[in-house]
Coordinates of C-alpha atoms and ligand atoms in Angstrom, one line a residue:
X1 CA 8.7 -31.7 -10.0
X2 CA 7.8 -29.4 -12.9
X3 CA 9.7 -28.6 -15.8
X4 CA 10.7 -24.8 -14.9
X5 CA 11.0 -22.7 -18.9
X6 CA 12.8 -20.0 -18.5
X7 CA 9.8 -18.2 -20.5
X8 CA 7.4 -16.8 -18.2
X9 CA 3.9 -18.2 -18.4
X10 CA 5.0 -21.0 -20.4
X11 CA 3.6 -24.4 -19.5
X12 CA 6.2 -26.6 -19.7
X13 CA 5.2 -29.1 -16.2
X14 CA 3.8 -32.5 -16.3
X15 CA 0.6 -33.6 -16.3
X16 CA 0.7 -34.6 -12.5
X17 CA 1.4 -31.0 -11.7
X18 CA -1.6 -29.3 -13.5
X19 CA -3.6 -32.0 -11.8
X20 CA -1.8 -31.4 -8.3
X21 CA -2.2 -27.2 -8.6
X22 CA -6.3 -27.6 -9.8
X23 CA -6.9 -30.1 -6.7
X24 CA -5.5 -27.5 -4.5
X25 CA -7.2 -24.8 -6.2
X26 CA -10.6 -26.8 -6.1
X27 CA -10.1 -27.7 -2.3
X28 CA -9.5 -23.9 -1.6
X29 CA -12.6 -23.0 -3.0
X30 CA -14.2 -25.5 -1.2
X31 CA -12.8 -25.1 2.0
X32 CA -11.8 -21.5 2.5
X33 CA -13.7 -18.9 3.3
X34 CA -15.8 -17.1 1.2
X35 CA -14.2 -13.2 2.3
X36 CA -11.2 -14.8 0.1
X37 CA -9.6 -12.2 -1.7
X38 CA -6.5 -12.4 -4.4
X39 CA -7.0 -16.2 -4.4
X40 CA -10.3 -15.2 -6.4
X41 CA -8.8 -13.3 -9.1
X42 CA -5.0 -15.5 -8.6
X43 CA -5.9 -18.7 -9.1
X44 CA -1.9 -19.1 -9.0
X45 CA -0.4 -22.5 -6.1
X46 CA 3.0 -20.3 -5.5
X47 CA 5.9 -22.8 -4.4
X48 CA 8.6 -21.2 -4.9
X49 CA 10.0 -17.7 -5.6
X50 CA 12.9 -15.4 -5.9
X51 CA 12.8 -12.1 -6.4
X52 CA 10.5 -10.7 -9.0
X53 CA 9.5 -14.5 -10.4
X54 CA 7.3 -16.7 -8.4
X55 CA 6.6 -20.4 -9.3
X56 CA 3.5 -21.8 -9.2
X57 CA 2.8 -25.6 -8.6
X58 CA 1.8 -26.0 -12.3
X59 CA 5.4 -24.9 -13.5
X60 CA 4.0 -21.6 -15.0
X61 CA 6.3 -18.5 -13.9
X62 CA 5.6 -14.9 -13.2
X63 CA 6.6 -11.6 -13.2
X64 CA 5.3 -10.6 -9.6
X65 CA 3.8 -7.0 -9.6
X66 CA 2.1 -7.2 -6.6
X67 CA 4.7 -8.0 -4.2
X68 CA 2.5 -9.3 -1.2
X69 CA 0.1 -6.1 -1.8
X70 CA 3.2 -3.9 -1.6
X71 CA 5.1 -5.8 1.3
X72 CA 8.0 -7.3 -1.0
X73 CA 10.6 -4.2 -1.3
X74 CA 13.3 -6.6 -1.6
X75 CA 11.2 -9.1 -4.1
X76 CA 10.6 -12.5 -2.8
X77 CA 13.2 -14.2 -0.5
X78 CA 16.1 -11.9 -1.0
X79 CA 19.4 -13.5 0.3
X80 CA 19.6 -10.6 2.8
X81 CA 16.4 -11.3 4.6
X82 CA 17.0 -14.9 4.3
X83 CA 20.2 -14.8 5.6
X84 CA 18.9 -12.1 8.4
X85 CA 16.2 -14.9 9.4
X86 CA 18.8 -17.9 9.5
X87 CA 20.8 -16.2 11.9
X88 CA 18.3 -15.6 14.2
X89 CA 17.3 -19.7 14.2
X90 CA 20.9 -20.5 14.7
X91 CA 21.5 -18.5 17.2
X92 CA 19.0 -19.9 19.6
X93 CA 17.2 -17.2 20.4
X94 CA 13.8 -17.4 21.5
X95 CA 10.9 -16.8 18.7
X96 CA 8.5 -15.2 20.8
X97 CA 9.0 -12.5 23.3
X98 CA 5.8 -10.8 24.0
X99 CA 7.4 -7.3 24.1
X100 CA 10.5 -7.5 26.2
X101 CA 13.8 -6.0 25.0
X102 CA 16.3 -8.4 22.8
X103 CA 19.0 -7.5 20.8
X104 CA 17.0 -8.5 17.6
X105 CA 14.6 -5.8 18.5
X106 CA 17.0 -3.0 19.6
X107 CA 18.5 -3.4 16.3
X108 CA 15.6 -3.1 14.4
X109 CA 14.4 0.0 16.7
X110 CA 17.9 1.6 15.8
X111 CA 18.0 0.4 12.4
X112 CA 14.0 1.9 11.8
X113 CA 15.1 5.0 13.4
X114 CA 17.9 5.7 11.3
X115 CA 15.6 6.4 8.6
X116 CA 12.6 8.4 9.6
X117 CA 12.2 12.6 9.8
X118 CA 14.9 13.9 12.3
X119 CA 11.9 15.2 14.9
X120 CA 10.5 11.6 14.7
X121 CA 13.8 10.0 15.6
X122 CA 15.1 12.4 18.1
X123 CA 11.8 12.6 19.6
X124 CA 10.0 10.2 18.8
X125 CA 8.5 6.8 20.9
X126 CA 8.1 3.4 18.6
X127 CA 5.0 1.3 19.7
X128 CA 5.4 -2.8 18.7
X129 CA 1.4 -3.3 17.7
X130 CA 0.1 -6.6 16.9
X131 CA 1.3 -8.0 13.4
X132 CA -0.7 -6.1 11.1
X133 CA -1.1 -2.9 9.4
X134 CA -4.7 -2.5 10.7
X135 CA -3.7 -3.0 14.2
X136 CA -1.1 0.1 14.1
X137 CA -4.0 2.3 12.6
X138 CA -5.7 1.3 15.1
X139 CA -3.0 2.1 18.0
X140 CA -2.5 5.4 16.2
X141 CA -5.9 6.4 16.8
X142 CA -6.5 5.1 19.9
X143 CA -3.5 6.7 20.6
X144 CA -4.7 10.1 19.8
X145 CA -8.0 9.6 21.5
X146 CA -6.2 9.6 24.4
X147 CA -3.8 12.3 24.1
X148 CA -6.3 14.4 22.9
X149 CA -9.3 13.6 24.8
X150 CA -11.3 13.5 21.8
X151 CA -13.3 10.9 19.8
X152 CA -13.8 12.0 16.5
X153 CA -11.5 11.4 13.1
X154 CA -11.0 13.2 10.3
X155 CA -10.7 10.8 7.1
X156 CA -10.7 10.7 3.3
X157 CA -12.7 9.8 0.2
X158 CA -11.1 6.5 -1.1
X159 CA -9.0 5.9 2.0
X160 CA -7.4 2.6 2.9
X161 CA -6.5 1.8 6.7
X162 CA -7.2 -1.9 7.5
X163 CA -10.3 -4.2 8.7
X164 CA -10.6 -3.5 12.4
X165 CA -13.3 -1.6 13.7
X166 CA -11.7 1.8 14.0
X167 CA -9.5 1.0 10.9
X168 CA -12.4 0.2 9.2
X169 CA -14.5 3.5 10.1
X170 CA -12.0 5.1 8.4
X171 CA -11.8 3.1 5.6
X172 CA -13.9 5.5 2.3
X173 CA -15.5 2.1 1.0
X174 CA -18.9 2.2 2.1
X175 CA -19.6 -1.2 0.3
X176 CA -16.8 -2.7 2.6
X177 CA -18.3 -1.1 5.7
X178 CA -21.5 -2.2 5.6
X179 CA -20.5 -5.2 4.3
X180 CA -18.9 -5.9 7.6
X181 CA -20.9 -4.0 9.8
X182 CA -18.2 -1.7 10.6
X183 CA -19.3 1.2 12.6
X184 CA -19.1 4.6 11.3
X185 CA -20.3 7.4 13.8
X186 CA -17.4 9.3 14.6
X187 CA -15.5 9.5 11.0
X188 CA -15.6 13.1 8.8
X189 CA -15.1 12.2 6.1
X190 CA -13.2 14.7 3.9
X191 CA -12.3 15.3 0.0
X192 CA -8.9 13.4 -1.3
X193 CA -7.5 15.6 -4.2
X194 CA -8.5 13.4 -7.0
X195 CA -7.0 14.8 -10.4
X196 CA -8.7 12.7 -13.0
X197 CA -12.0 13.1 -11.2
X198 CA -11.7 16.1 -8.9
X199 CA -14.8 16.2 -6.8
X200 CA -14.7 19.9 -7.5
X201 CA -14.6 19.3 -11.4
X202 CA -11.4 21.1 -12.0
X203 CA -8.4 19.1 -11.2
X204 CA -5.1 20.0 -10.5
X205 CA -3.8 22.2 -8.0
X206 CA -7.0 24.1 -7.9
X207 CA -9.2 21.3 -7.2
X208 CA -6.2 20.5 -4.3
X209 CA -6.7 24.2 -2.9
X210 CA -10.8 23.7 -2.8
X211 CA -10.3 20.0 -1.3
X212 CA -7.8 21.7 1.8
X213 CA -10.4 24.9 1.6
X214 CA -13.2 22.6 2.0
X215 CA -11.5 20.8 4.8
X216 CA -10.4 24.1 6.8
X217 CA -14.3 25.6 6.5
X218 CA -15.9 22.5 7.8
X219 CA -13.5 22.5 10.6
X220 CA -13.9 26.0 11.6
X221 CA -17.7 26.0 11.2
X222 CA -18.9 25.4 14.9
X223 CA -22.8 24.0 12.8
X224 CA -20.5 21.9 10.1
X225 CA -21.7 18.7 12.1
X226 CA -17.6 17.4 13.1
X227 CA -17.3 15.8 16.2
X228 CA -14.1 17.1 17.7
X229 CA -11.1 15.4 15.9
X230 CA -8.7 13.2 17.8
X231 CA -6.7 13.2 14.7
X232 CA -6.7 13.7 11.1
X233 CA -5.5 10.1 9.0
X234 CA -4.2 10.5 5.8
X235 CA -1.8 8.5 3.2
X236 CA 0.2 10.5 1.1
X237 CA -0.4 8.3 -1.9
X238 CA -4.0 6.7 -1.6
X239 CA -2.8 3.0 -2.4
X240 CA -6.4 0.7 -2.6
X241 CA -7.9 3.8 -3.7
X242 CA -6.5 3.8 -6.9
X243 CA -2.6 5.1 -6.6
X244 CA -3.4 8.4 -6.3
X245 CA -1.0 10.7 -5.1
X246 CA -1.6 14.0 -3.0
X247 CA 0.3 17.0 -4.0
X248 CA 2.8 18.2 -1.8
X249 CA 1.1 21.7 -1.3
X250 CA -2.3 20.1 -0.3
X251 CA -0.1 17.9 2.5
X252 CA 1.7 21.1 3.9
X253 CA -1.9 22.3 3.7
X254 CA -3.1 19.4 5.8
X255 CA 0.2 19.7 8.2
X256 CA -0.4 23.2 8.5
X257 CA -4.4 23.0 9.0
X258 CA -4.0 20.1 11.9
X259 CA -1.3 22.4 13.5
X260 CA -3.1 25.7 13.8
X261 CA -5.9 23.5 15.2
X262 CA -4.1 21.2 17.8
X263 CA -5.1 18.2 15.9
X264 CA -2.4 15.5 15.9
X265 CA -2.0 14.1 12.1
X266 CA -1.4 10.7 11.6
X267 CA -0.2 9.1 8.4
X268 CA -0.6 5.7 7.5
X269 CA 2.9 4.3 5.5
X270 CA 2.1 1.3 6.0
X271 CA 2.2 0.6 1.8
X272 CA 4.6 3.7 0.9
X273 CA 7.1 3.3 3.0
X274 CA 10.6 1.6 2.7
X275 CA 11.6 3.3 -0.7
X276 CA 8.0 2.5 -3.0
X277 CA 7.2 5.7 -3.6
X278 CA 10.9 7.3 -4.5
X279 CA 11.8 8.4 -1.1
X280 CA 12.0 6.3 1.9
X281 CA 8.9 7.7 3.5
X282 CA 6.2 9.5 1.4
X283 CA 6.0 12.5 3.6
X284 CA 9.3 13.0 2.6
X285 CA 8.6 14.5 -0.8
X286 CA 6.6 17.5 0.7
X287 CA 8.5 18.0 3.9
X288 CA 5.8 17.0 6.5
X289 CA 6.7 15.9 9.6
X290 CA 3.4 13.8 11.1
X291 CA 2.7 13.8 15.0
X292 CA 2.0 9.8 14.5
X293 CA 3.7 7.4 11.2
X294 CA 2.1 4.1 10.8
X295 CA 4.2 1.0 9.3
X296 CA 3.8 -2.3 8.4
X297 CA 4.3 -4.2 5.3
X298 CA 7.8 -3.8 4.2
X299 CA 9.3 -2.9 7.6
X300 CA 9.1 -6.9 8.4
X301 CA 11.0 -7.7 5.3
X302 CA 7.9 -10.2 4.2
X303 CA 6.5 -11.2 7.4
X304 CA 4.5 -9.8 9.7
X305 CA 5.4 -6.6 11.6
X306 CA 3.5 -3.3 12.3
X307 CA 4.2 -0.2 14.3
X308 CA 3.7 3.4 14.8
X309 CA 6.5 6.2 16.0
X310 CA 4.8 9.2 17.2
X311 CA 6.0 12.3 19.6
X312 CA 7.0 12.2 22.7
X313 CA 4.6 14.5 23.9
X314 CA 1.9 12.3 23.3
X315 CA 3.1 9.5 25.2
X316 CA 0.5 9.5 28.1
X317 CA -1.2 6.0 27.4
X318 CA -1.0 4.0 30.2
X319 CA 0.3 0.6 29.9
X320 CA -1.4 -1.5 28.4
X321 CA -3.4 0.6 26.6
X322 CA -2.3 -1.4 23.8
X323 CA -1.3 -4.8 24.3
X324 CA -0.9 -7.6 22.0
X325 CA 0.7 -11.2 22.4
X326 CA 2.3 -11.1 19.2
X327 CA 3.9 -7.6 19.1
X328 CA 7.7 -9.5 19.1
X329 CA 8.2 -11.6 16.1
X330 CA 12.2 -11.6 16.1
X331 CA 12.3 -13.3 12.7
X332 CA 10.7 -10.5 11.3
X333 CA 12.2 -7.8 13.4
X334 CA 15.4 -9.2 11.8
X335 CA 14.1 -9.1 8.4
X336 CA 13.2 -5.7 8.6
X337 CA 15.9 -4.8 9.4
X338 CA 17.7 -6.3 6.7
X339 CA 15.2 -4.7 4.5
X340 CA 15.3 -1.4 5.9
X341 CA 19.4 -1.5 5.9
X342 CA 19.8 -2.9 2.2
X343 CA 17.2 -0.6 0.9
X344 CA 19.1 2.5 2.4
X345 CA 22.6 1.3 1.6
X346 CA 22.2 0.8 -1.9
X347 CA 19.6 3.9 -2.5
X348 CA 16.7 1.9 -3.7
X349 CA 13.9 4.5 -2.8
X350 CA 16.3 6.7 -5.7
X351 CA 15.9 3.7 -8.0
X352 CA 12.2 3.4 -8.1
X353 CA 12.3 7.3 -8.5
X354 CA 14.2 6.6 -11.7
X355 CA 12.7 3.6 -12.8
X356 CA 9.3 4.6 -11.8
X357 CA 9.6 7.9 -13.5
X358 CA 10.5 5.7 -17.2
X359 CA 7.5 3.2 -16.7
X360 CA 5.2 6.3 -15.9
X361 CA 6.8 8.2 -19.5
X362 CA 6.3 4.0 -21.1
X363 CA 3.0 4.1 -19.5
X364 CA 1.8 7.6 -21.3
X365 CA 2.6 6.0 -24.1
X366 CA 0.7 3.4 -24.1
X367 CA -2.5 5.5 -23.1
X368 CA -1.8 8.1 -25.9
X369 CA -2.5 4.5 -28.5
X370 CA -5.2 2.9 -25.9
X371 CA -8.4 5.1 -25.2
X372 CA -9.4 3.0 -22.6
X373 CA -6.5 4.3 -20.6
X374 CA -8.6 7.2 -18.9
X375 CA -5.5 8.2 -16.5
X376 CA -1.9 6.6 -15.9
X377 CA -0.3 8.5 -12.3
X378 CA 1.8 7.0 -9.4
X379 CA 4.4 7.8 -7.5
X380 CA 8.2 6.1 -8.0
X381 CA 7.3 2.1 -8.0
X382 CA 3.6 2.6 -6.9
X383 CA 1.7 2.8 -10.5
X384 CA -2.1 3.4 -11.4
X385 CA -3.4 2.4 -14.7
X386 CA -7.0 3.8 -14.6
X387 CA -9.5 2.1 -17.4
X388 CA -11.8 3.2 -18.5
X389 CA -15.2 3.1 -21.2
X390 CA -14.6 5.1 -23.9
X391 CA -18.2 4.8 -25.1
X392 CA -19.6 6.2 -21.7
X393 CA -20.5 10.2 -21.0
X394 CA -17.4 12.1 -20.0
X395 CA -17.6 14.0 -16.5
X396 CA -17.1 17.7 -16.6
X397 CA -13.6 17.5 -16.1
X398 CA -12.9 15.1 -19.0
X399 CA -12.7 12.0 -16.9
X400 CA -14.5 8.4 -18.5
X401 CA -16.9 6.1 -16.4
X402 CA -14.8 3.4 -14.7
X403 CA -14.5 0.5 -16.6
X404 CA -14.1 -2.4 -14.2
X405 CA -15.0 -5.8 -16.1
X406 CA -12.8 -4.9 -18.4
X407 CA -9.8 -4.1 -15.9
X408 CA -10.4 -7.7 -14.8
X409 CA -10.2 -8.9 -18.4
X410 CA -6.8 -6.6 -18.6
X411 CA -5.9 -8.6 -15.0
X412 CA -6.9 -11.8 -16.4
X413 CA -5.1 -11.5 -19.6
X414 CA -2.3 -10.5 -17.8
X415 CA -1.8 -13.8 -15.8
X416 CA -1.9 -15.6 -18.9
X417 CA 0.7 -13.8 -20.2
X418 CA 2.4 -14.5 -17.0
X419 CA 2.6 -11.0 -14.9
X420 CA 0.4 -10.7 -11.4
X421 CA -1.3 -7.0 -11.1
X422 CA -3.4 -6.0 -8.5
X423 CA -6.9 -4.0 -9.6
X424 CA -8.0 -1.3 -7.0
X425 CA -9.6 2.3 -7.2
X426 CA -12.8 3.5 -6.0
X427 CA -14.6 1.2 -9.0
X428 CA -12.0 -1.4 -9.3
X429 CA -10.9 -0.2 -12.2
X430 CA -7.0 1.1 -11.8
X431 CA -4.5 -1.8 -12.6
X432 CA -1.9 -1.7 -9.6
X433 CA 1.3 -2.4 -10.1
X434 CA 3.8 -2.5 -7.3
X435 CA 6.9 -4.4 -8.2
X436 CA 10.0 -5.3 -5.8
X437 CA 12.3 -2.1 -5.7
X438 CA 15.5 -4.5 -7.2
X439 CA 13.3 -5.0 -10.1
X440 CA 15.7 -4.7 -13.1
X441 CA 15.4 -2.4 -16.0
X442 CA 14.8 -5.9 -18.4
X443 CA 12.1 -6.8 -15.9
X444 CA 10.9 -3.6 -16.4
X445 CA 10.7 -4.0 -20.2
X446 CA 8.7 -7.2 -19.9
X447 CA 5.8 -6.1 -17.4
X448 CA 5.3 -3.4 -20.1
X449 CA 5.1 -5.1 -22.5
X450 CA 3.0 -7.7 -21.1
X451 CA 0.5 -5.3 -20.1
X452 CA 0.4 -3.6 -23.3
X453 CA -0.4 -7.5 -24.9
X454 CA -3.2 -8.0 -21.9
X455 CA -4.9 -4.3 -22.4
X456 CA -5.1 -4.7 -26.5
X457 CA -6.0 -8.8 -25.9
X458 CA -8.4 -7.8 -23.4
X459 CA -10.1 -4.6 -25.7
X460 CA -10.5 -7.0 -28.5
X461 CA -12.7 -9.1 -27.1
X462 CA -14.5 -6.2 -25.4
X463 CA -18.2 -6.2 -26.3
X464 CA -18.3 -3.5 -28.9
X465 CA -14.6 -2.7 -29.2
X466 CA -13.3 -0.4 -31.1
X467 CA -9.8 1.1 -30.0
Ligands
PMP1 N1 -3.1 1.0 5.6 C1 -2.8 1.0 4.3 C2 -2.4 2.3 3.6 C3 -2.9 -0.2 3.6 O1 -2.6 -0.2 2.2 C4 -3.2 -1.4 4.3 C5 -3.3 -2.7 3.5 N2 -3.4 -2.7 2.2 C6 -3.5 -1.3 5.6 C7 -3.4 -0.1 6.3 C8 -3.9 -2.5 6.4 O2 -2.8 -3.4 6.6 P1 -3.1 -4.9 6.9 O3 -3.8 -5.5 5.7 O4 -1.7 -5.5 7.2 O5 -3.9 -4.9 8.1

């Protein structure tokens, strides 16, 4: 077993191990599939972790800022879930379920409840979806196809709702799309308030009014080409699409728009919820109640869960309308609610406001002595650090050309220095970071500083650096 350094990064494990982790890596490469994703940019043999700090099989150590793409509010293997997912083996109780009733789930249901809008909880009907985030997105719409009678779906520029078909319609990456043949026919596809680069070239709460303006004329024009909307599918902070928050005006605008027009409005939590983005659920933060919430990720306290509460009123699917054979995983049922119950009790979703609001101020900072920083934004522990090429043309609203191959230097040099970031953004050029929510202040300190030693590492050797 490796030598463990208490300094991140540092290689401190025997030779066998170095040897053990690149014959793993090398027989992923050659085995796996080539649609791998993080393993690509990762080349990290996790084997053990705890909280923020994840071990790989060479004995390096890292700070962990992508937590399971957002999943990990708790950090890895919190003694909480842990213990949650003990008791349920030592108690007996059977693992799978399909969807009947146990108490594992009734818990969860009450303990999820507890925490979402008062409208959603009083009236509202939970759906158990198959295990992943893409299958609730999909349950959501095909939800509101049938409650509505209508096909059509309103979506957004740089959206991010999964890799099934109707997920994937919705989904703003055309690249991915086609890529996977996904079809496309019934998707509008709507401007996402943007600040750095407004698609109106203004910014700010101006280019949010035009975005909801635009949105309300196309609807309202009976040529505008929309096939009637079953529903309207937003996030409230655009997560792969570069952490870019909505402002709370253009999200009433939304709620208000889909109201006066009888279109139900579904939005997809499934990576801001449970605390990451300073409240417990997004919509929080501008009051919106939606007709439909999709979760997933954090709700099954690292393993897979995924559901969607919506009103009551739209609850005339018939059954089986969405079925699933894995809708009861009771270990993860019970690590949600572990998760969702240690995460309220102890105010988490205040901490990352906090601590999310001091790395953002850091953060500024650091893009007032880097250039290459175009645009630093997020939302409580949900952080974007656009980069960008500092010898390209500006746009008219000041914004840089994306600057992706060097974000993947920044990501690279990163690793080496022993932190994981996620890139993402419409060019892959925003470094994501998404740490646990019990992510000290010390921690803190270190992933920014480690990123400020990746970012001027990964300018100097830039072709042409100069900043
Ligand atoms: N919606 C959002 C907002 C997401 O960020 C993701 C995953 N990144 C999904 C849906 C899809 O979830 P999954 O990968 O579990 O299918």
């Amino acid at each position: 077993m490796a030598a463990i350094s208490s300094v991140p990064g540092q290689l401190t494990a025997p030779a066998d191990d170095f040897t053990a982790a690149e014959g793993i890596l090398r027989r992923q490469a050659q085995r796996e599939s080539a649609a791998r994703t993080y393993a690509r940019a990762l080349p990290v043999v996790p084997v053990r972790a705890r909280g923020m700090t994840v071990e790989g099989a060479d004995g390096r150590r890292y700070l962990d800022c992508l937590s399971g793409a957002g999943t990990l509010a708790l950090g890895h293997n919190h003694p909480v879930v842990l213990e949650a997912i003990r008791s349920v083996l030592d108690s007996g109780a059977p693992l799978h379920v399909l969807d009947l009733a146990t108490p594992v789930k009734d818990d969860f249901t009450t303990a999820l409840f507890e925490t979402l809008p008062r409208e959603l909880a009083e009236h509202g009907r939970i759906q158990f979806c198959g295990p992943a985030g893409t299958d609730a997105v999909e349950a959501a719409i095909k939800l509101a196809r049938i409650a509505t009678g209508r096909d059509g779906l309103l979506a957004f520029s740089g959206a991010y709702h999964g890799m099934t078909s109707a997920a994937l319609a919705a989904t703003g990456d055309t690249a991915v799309r086609e890529a996977v043949r996904g079809p496309d026919t019934q998707v509008t596809r709507l401007p996402y308030p943007y600040d750095y680069r407004c698609p109106f070239g203004v910014g700010g709460d101006r280019g949010a009014a035009l975005a909801a303006r635009w949105t309300a004329h196309l609807l309202d024009d009976p040529k505008g080409g929309v096939q009637a909307p079953a529903a309207m599918l937003l996030e409230a902070v655009q997560g792969e699409g570069g952490v870019v928050p909505a402002p709370d005006g253009w999200l009433r605008r939304m709620r208000q728009i889909t109201a006066e027009r009888g279109i139900p409005l579904i939005v997809d939590e499934v990576q801001t919820g449970v605390g990451r983005t300073g409240t417990f659920w997004a919509v929080e933060r501008s009051g919106i109640v939606p007709d439909v919430m999709v979760m997933s990720k954090a709700i099954g306290g690292s393993l897979p869960l995924a559901v969607i509460v919506y009103r009551e009123e739209m609850d005339g699917w018939l059954p089986g309308a969405h079925a699933g054979t894995f809708r009861g995983n009771q270990l993860a049922m019970a690590a949600g609610t572990a998760t969702l119950r240690f995460v309220r009790h102890n105010a988490l979703h205040a901490r990352a406001d906090s601590l999310g609001t001091r790395m953002l101020r850091s953060l500024h900072g650091l893009a007032a002595r880097h250039p290459c920083i175009g645009d630093v934004r997020g939302r409580g522990l949900m952080i974007g650090v656009e980069i960008v090429d500092t010898g390209g043309e500006t746009d008219d609203h000041g914004a840089l050309p994306a600057a992706p191959h060097l974000a993947a230097a920044v990501q690279r040099e990163a690793l080496r220095r022993g932190l994981i970031v996620e890139l993402g953004g419409r060019h892959g050029s925003v470094i994501r970071l998404l740490p646990p929510l019990t992510i000290t202040d010390e921690q803190a300190e270190a992933v920014l500083d480690r990123l400020a030693g990746a970012i001027e590492a990964a300018r100097a050797a830039a072709p042409g650096a100069a900043a």
